[in-house]
Amino acid sequence: MSNPFAGWVWNGGTIAFFLISLVVVFAAVMLLQFRKVMYMALSIGLVFLGMAGLYILLNADFLAFAQILIYAGAITILMLFAVMLTRHDEVEDPPLRDPKKWLTALGCLALGAAMLWTIRNTPWSSPPAQPPWPVQKNVAAIAETLFTGYAVPFELVSVLLTVALVGAVILARKEG
Amino acid sequence: MPFFQWVNDALTWGTLFRMLLGGIIVLLFLLGVVAYMLYFERKIIGWMQLRIGPNRVGPLGLFQSIADVLKLLAKEDIVPAQADRPLFLIAPIIAFVPSFVVIAAIPWTASHPFTADISVALLYYLALSSITILGIMLGGWASNNKYSLLGGMRSAAQMISYEIPLGMSLLGVILMAGSLNIVDIVEAQRRFMWFIIPQFLGFCVFIVAATAELNRTPFDLPEAESELVAGYHTEYSGFRFAFYMLAEYLYVFAISCLGAALFFGGWSGPLLPGWLWFAIKVSAFIFFFFWLRATMPRIRVDQLMTFSWKVLLPLALVNIVLTSVIKYWVNAG
Amino acid sequence: MSEDQKETLPPSSGDGGRSGRDAASSEAVAEGVDAKRTASPSAGGEPGTKPQEAAPKREPAAKREAPPKKDAPPKEPDPREAPARALLEEVVAEVKTVFPDAVEGAELQKFRPVLLIRREYWRDVLHLLKTGERLRFRYLECMAGVDYPQGGYIEVVALLTRMPEATMIEAKTRTPRDAAELPSAVPVFPGANWEEREIFDLLGVHFEGHPDLRRIMMPDDWRGHPLRKDYSPFE
Amino acid sequence: MAEIRTEEMLMNVGPQHPSTHGVLRLVVKLDGETIVDVDPVVGYLHRGTEKLAEDLQYTQIIPYTDRMDYLAAMLNNYALVHAVEEAMELQIPERAEYLRVIVMELNRIASHLLFIGAYLLDLGAMSPFLYVFQDRERILQLFNEICGARITYNYMRIGGVKWDAPPGWIEKVQQFVPHMRESIKMLHDLITGNEIFLNRVKGIGAYDAETAIAYSLSGINLRCTGYKWDLRRNRPYSIYDRFDFEIPVGKNGDCFDRYILHLEEMEQSLRIVEQACGQIPEGPVMGKVPKILRPPAGEYYSGIEGARGELGVYFVSDGKDKPYRLKFRRPSFVNLQLLPSLLKGQNMANLIAILGAVDIVLGEVDC
């Protein structure tokens, strides 16, 4: 195989891609590594934020900010609330030395290798030179798709969420 | 201003330099804005309360806030012994970074130098500002102080609750302009009329939710001195405290910019240059927040929640429905 | 101690002469007050218009002597006195119908009826004074403790008011200094709570049945009771 | 569904806290933001005034009374002076009585003004605090002119007052009255109609007259329940029977009634001041009083209507020049007792609203 970096343009986008990927991987590792629940919640927030960064690089602005708003903002805060409001030892016990760990590591490596091999050998259809719609029309396109092609599923999801909301309120009422 | 239009350029040393220069200029400008916002807040509230306000440092006390900032920077950075040290140190930064980042989406003039032309600017604003809540909540928790914890919790609950009516109130404007981009919204107003008129209900919801989102009187519960001493930043001192203050005042500025751009036609106006019009409108908003602070007592925490969910949210929904129906009707007819 | 003092307000250490008088009718009490009042000029050289002159007789003899310059021409009886005495008689009679031997003494202090209650009856009498059909002194205006080391007792005073007439009477009781204990008035007057805590703190009177008897003014680990006359901070 | 376990939190509000009005400490047991239990801890300012008084001549005690309720020191002065005068049956010159009434009522206004300012500050509104200080400042100036002090007046003496009013003083007071009426109107406009304020105080911390009487509450804390009880009327002292004024009472016994009664009482005090300024005669300001005051032996109690309730002085004299025992019945101390039962089950934010409305001064609570 030729130079894997052939054809790369070192512009902001690519640098950002590598930086963000690094942050996401780092945050994901830290999430597993931390022993304090609070720190874990923060790490997962950082992962969400990094994913949003990747979406931006893919020109999916709307998705990116929805991701920040809902995952990095609301869901992380929800987790923090849950951590603060529930009583537990905030520190996990250190993991036991376990032979299974080595097996796990081997399995992970094998999985990684398999995925890499698959990706390299899949005949991808050549990507379009331009994104299918101009950046500015991103939101409008999503809206159009949602409310025309997928109107029924969208409405169904809305109903489901409303039911969940009402259910939550009723449960909370009983508690009080 | 092509000099600062670097977004789509290849990354060269020149681009990097222009990037950094633009960033530093905006940063310094914002610091100046915050410093003099503080000064005017103290002056204006002073006058409203029959006092003089700062008048010692420099002519008319103009350097007072600069002196205050210097004092804060020179202060010892105290970390309470029982605090969660890493979180305590990082929380103000989490709170403060998004406050600067959101400014990027706000166009100050028609050619908006320094401003990212983001297609989803309003969503961007709402999303990023929600990160600040994280910083405030963590600061309250990490201080290991009961007042801080209560303040942090209240703050998170309040800001989350009011983010929803705030976002909903913007939807009316978005529907009318047909875009999430603030530049497009301002342009739409130039063609049609200031959205304050057709979106008056939306504006009312916006201004209330914005005040709550900013934790300002009468919604300043998170830092209600008389109950929680200083709320989430009770234990903070020195420049970490300054970070929280900076974030708070930057959001005042940012929300005022947003209000001016979405409801009052942004930079548009006769005779005067665009940036001046924008500055005047933003100042009016800021003045309004100061004015509120000098007038209002504080609302109670349960009333605050009830108000958000039972009054503001339904109003915002009604506004959305009305706007959609009218827009559909106008388009059809 | 002079004999007229014994007649009106004997110390709680008890003397045999009391019971007979307690059993007597309200007129007898009133006469007792009168007797004191007429006796007092002869002792203090003061005309009969100053009923408060009776008070010092509870004090040790060394303290009680009023200055001789108080000699004044005899005055008319104060118009406030007659109704006050009538009230005193009425209250004493009411109390005695329920608790015949609860009242140890009765007098007028500056036109204010004063009842000295035997300490075992303290709470019951207060309850009676508060709820009694014709008494209804339901407002506890003030409570105070006074230390009398020479007499060996501490006096606890409760000033009760009938509302809305604003008629005030004073009920007091005595408890020995070295084992100061009284039934608490809190079940009767919730407002006595902190006053009793204060008396406990500063005078060391233990109020039995008090819901929350702790020091209130001094720190919890303070030793001694500052308002006692023999208190020394350096002990 | 699993049981949600919530933990009770013990919070120390005070002794250094912005809205405990001094060094009051409240140990609050919280469940979330709901108050489960409150234990007020007082005594941080205890100076042993009652013990000190036993070693002081009666006139020497007067400055100590200034330090009790330092917001209404004239009334404290008067409470002591009045008790001794009653005991000794002294004759007070007319002019002195009028001057006393004028300064006492002015002091009541100053104290109520501060209550309103501090209360609104507790509720998060800063401006009224500074507005009321403007008016209070004028009263303090008047006091400064008449007695040379702004807070601790030490103005009254047994038998009269220390100084006569300087020339023009009465006129200044007369000018102050309409000015103050305007200010009260302004305060009504600014505060009483404010929706947020009403929401925070209406129906909060309410109790009925029976409870108030059982807990020996006095002053506005009693009158807010609708029970008309003011010692100036019910047990007239000094020359209050010569003036025409009303006793405003509340209806619901809530924080709002307590707030509004302060404003209404100020208006009544202004009426008294106005009438007193019109009637004040010329003459001496100090009666004929023996050099050394020796109240005849006995027990005495006299209560006056202080700014915060019934301010009583109970003292036992053994015929000497010093009291054998002196006890102050401090209204703040007594009124504060009801606080724990008012707070139970309330929201944490209501703690401030309820505590503030009780209107305590810690110098008086601790004495």
PDB file of C-alpha atoms in Angstrom, chain C residues 50 52-53 55-56 58-59 63-65 67 69-70 75 78 80 107 109-112 114 130 138-150 155 157 159 161-168 170 172 189-195 197-198 202-203 212 214 216-218 226-229 231, chain D residues 24 39-44 46 50-51 54 85-89 209-210 212-219 222 227-229 231 234-235 290-292 294-303 310 314 316-320 323-330 332-334 336-337 340 365-367:
ATOM      1  CA  LYS C  50     -46.977  52.883 100.113  1.00  0.00           C
ATOM      2  CA  GLN C  52     -44.473  48.383  98.429  1.00  0.00           C
ATOM      3  CA  GLU C  53     -42.851  49.135 101.715  1.00  0.00           C
ATOM      4  CA  ALA C  55     -41.409  44.116 100.248  1.00  0.00           C
ATOM      5  CA  PRO C  56     -38.145  44.796 102.030  1.00  0.00           C
ATOM      6  CA  ARG C  58     -38.427  39.701 102.846  1.00  0.00           C
ATOM      7  CA  GLU C  59     -34.931  41.063 102.719  1.00  0.00           C
ATOM      8  CA  LYS C  63     -30.772  45.573 103.597  1.00  0.00           C
ATOM      9  CA  ARG C  64     -34.272  46.597 104.185  1.00  0.00           C
ATOM     10  CA  GLU C  65     -33.986  49.815 106.147  1.00  0.00           C
ATOM     11  CA  PRO C  67     -33.708  55.909 104.263  1.00  0.00           C
ATOM     12  CA  LYS C  69     -35.489  61.068 104.842  1.00  0.00           C
ATOM     13  CA  LYS C  70     -38.483  59.366 103.301  1.00  0.00           C
ATOM     14  CA  LYS C  75     -51.008  61.372 101.817  1.00  0.00           C
ATOM     15  CA  ASP C  78     -54.163  56.361  96.237  1.00  0.00           C
ATOM     16  CA  ARG C  80     -55.620  52.949  92.383  1.00  0.00           C
ATOM     17  CA  GLU C 107     -49.866  41.384  99.092  1.00  0.00           C
ATOM     18  CA  GLN C 109     -46.812  45.666  95.238  1.00  0.00           C
ATOM     19  CA  LYS C 110     -47.331  49.050  93.697  1.00  0.00           C
ATOM     20  CA  PHE C 111     -51.012  48.369  93.126  1.00  0.00           C
ATOM     21  CA  ARG C 112     -50.223  44.995  91.650  1.00  0.00           C
ATOM     22  CA  VAL C 114     -48.765  39.510  94.312  1.00  0.00           C
ATOM     23  CA  LYS C 130     -54.704  31.078  82.983  1.00  0.00           C
ATOM     24  CA  ARG C 138     -53.718  34.143  79.848  1.00  0.00           C
ATOM     25  CA  TYR C 139     -50.822  36.332  78.828  1.00  0.00           C
ATOM     26  CA  LEU C 140     -47.483  35.657  80.447  1.00  0.00           C
ATOM     27  CA  GLU C 141     -45.939  39.065  80.289  1.00  0.00           C
ATOM     28  CA  CYS C 142     -42.640  38.493  81.973  1.00  0.00           C
ATOM     29  CA  MET C 143     -40.765  35.905  83.957  1.00  0.00           C
ATOM     30  CA  ALA C 144     -37.813  36.573  86.169  1.00  0.00           C
ATOM     31  CA  GLY C 145     -35.750  34.900  88.803  1.00  0.00           C
ATOM     32  CA  VAL C 146     -34.278  36.627  91.819  1.00  0.00           C
ATOM     33  CA  ASP C 147     -31.664  35.189  94.107  1.00  0.00           C
ATOM     34  CA  TYR C 148     -31.935  35.769  97.863  1.00  0.00           C
ATOM     35  CA  PRO C 149     -28.890  34.127  99.392  1.00  0.00           C
ATOM     36  CA  GLN C 150     -29.695  35.327 102.912  1.00  0.00           C
ATOM     37  CA  GLU C 155     -37.694  33.418  93.781  1.00  0.00           C
ATOM     38  CA  VAL C 157     -41.721  35.563  89.341  1.00  0.00           C
ATOM     39  CA  LEU C 159     -46.259  38.451  85.621  1.00  0.00           C
ATOM     40  CA  THR C 161     -52.006  39.754  82.370  1.00  0.00           C
ATOM     41  CA  ARG C 162     -55.672  39.515  81.722  1.00  0.00           C
ATOM     42  CA  MET C 163     -56.429  40.553  78.197  1.00  0.00           C
ATOM     43  CA  PRO C 164     -57.729  42.864  76.960  1.00  0.00           C
ATOM     44  CA  GLU C 165     -58.265  44.668  80.289  1.00  0.00           C
ATOM     45  CA  ALA C 166     -54.488  44.730  80.868  1.00  0.00           C
ATOM     46  CA  THR C 167     -54.957  43.846  84.524  1.00  0.00           C
ATOM     47  CA  MET C 168     -51.742  42.420  85.793  1.00  0.00           C
ATOM     48  CA  GLU C 170     -47.788  38.697  89.855  1.00  0.00           C
ATOM     49  CA  LYS C 172     -44.174  33.945  92.431  1.00  0.00           C
ATOM     50  CA  PHE C 189     -47.494  28.974  78.792  1.00  0.00           C
ATOM     51  CA  PRO C 190     -45.432  27.954  75.756  1.00  0.00           C
ATOM     52  CA  GLY C 191     -43.928  31.408  75.885  1.00  0.00           C
ATOM     53  CA  ALA C 192     -42.205  30.541  79.157  1.00  0.00           C
ATOM     54  CA  ASN C 193     -39.799  28.293  77.304  1.00  0.00           C
ATOM     55  CA  TRP C 194     -36.902  30.618  76.758  1.00  0.00           C
ATOM     56  CA  GLU C 195     -37.543  32.609  79.905  1.00  0.00           C
ATOM     57  CA  ARG C 197     -34.075  28.473  79.984  1.00  0.00           C
ATOM     58  CA  GLU C 198     -32.658  31.856  80.835  1.00  0.00           C
ATOM     59  CA  LEU C 202     -28.311  32.434  84.848  1.00  0.00           C
ATOM     60  CA  LEU C 203     -29.724  31.334  88.210  1.00  0.00           C
ATOM     61  CA  ASP C 212     -35.559  21.617  76.204  1.00  0.00           C
ATOM     62  CA  ARG C 214     -30.300  23.912  78.061  1.00  0.00           C
ATOM     63  CA  ILE C 216     -29.312  29.770  76.432  1.00  0.00           C
ATOM     64  CA  MET C 217     -27.045  32.738  77.044  1.00  0.00           C
ATOM     65  CA  MET C 218     -23.855  31.196  78.352  1.00  0.00           C
ATOM     66  CA  PRO C 226     -23.900  34.293  86.825  1.00  0.00           C
ATOM     67  CA  LEU C 227     -26.957  35.970  88.267  1.00  0.00           C
ATOM     68  CA  ARG C 228     -26.568  34.287  91.612  1.00  0.00           C
ATOM     69  CA  LYS C 229     -25.357  36.774  94.140  1.00  0.00           C
ATOM     70  CA  TYR C 231     -21.242  33.967  91.673  1.00  0.00           C
TER      71      TYR C 231
ATOM     72  CA  LEU D  24     -28.041  34.670  65.578  1.00  0.00           C
ATOM     73  CA  ASP D  39     -32.901  25.273  66.685  1.00  0.00           C
ATOM     74  CA  PRO D  40     -32.148  28.939  67.251  1.00  0.00           C
ATOM     75  CA  VAL D  41     -28.947  29.436  69.197  1.00  0.00           C
ATOM     76  CA  VAL D  42     -28.630  32.818  70.828  1.00  0.00           C
ATOM     77  CA  GLY D  43     -26.272  34.289  73.349  1.00  0.00           C
ATOM     78  CA  TYR D  44     -23.395  35.317  71.128  1.00  0.00           C
ATOM     79  CA  HIS D  46     -24.712  38.271  75.777  1.00  0.00           C
ATOM     80  CA  GLU D  50     -28.648  42.475  84.071  1.00  0.00           C
ATOM     81  CA  LYS D  51     -25.691  41.415  86.185  1.00  0.00           C
ATOM     82  CA  GLU D  54     -26.698  45.224  89.975  1.00  0.00           C
ATOM     83  CA  GLU D  85     -39.924  57.045  88.026  1.00  0.00           C
ATOM     84  CA  GLU D  86     -43.004  54.950  88.636  1.00  0.00           C
ATOM     85  CA  ALA D  87     -41.361  53.305  91.577  1.00  0.00           C
ATOM     86  CA  MET D  88     -40.381  56.613  93.098  1.00  0.00           C
ATOM     87  CA  GLU D  89     -43.536  58.404  91.967  1.00  0.00           C
ATOM     88  CA  ALA D 209     -54.033  35.344  67.974  1.00  0.00           C
ATOM     89  CA  GLU D 210     -54.362  32.422  70.390  1.00  0.00           C
ATOM     90  CA  ALA D 212     -49.484  34.610  69.671  1.00  0.00           C
ATOM     91  CA  ILE D 213     -50.868  35.159  73.171  1.00  0.00           C
ATOM     92  CA  ALA D 214     -49.813  31.715  74.337  1.00  0.00           C
ATOM     93  CA  TYR D 215     -46.292  32.469  73.187  1.00  0.00           C
ATOM     94  CA  SER D 216     -46.400  35.878  74.873  1.00  0.00           C
ATOM     95  CA  LEU D 217     -45.777  37.684  71.602  1.00  0.00           C
ATOM     96  CA  SER D 218     -46.185  41.398  71.685  1.00  0.00           C
ATOM     97  CA  GLY D 219     -45.987  44.394  69.436  1.00  0.00           C
ATOM     98  CA  LEU D 222     -49.208  40.102  68.145  1.00  0.00           C
ATOM     99  CA  TYR D 227     -55.549  41.353  68.251  1.00  0.00           C
ATOM    100  CA  LYS D 228     -55.559  44.980  69.269  1.00  0.00           C
ATOM    101  CA  TRP D 229     -52.959  45.213  71.995  1.00  0.00           C
ATOM    102  CA  LEU D 231     -49.620  49.351  75.758  1.00  0.00           C
ATOM    103  CA  ASN D 234     -54.237  49.424  76.847  1.00  0.00           C
ATOM    104  CA  ARG D 235     -52.111  50.549  79.754  1.00  0.00           C
ATOM    105  CA  PRO D 290     -32.919  63.602  94.702  1.00  0.00           C
ATOM    106  CA  LYS D 291     -29.200  63.498  94.016  1.00  0.00           C
ATOM    107  CA  ILE D 292     -29.019  59.836  94.793  1.00  0.00           C
ATOM    108  CA  ARG D 294     -33.187  55.269  96.075  1.00  0.00           C
ATOM    109  CA  PRO D 295     -36.466  53.717  95.034  1.00  0.00           C
ATOM    110  CA  PRO D 296     -38.310  52.407  98.056  1.00  0.00           C
ATOM    111  CA  ALA D 297     -37.762  48.734  98.593  1.00  0.00           C
ATOM    112  CA  GLY D 298     -40.106  46.542  96.631  1.00  0.00           C
ATOM    113  CA  GLU D 299     -40.711  44.910  93.317  1.00  0.00           C
ATOM    114  CA  TYR D 300     -41.643  46.935  90.316  1.00  0.00           C
ATOM    115  CA  TYR D 301     -42.632  46.194  86.809  1.00  0.00           C
ATOM    116  CA  SER D 302     -43.471  48.591  84.091  1.00  0.00           C
ATOM    117  CA  GLY D 303     -43.861  47.838  80.443  1.00  0.00           C
ATOM    118  CA  GLU D 310     -43.553  45.114  75.013  1.00  0.00           C
ATOM    119  CA  TYR D 314     -38.826  44.367  86.305  1.00  0.00           C
ATOM    120  CA  VAL D 316     -36.320  44.596  92.842  1.00  0.00           C
ATOM    121  CA  SER D 317     -35.096  47.383  95.021  1.00  0.00           C
ATOM    122  CA  ASP D 318     -33.786  46.941  98.507  1.00  0.00           C
ATOM    123  CA  GLY D 319     -33.955  50.633  99.127  1.00  0.00           C
ATOM    124  CA  LYS D 320     -30.417  51.303  98.050  1.00  0.00           C
ATOM    125  CA  PRO D 323     -31.117  47.688  91.955  1.00  0.00           C
ATOM    126  CA  TYR D 324     -31.041  44.413  93.821  1.00  0.00           C
ATOM    127  CA  ARG D 325     -32.095  42.666  90.632  1.00  0.00           C
ATOM    128  CA  LEU D 326     -32.973  44.134  87.262  1.00  0.00           C
ATOM    129  CA  LYS D 327     -34.647  42.172  84.545  1.00  0.00           C
ATOM    130  CA  PHE D 328     -35.448  43.399  81.086  1.00  0.00           C
ATOM    131  CA  ARG D 329     -38.368  41.865  79.309  1.00  0.00           C
ATOM    132  CA  ARG D 330     -36.978  42.063  75.800  1.00  0.00           C
ATOM    133  CA  SER D 332     -37.218  40.305  70.519  1.00  0.00           C
ATOM    134  CA  PHE D 333     -36.199  37.554  72.891  1.00  0.00           C
ATOM    135  CA  VAL D 334     -39.754  36.540  73.587  1.00  0.00           C
ATOM    136  CA  LEU D 336     -38.146  34.752  68.670  1.00  0.00           C
ATOM    137  CA  GLN D 337     -39.445  31.710  70.535  1.00  0.00           C
ATOM    138  CA  PRO D 340     -39.030  27.105  65.191  1.00  0.00           C
ATOM    139  CA  VAL D 365     -32.267  39.145  72.337  1.00  0.00           C
ATOM    140  CA  ASP D 366     -29.010  38.503  74.079  1.00  0.00           C
ATOM    141  CA  CYS D 367     -29.070  41.529  76.347  1.00  0.00           C
TER     142      CYS D 367
END
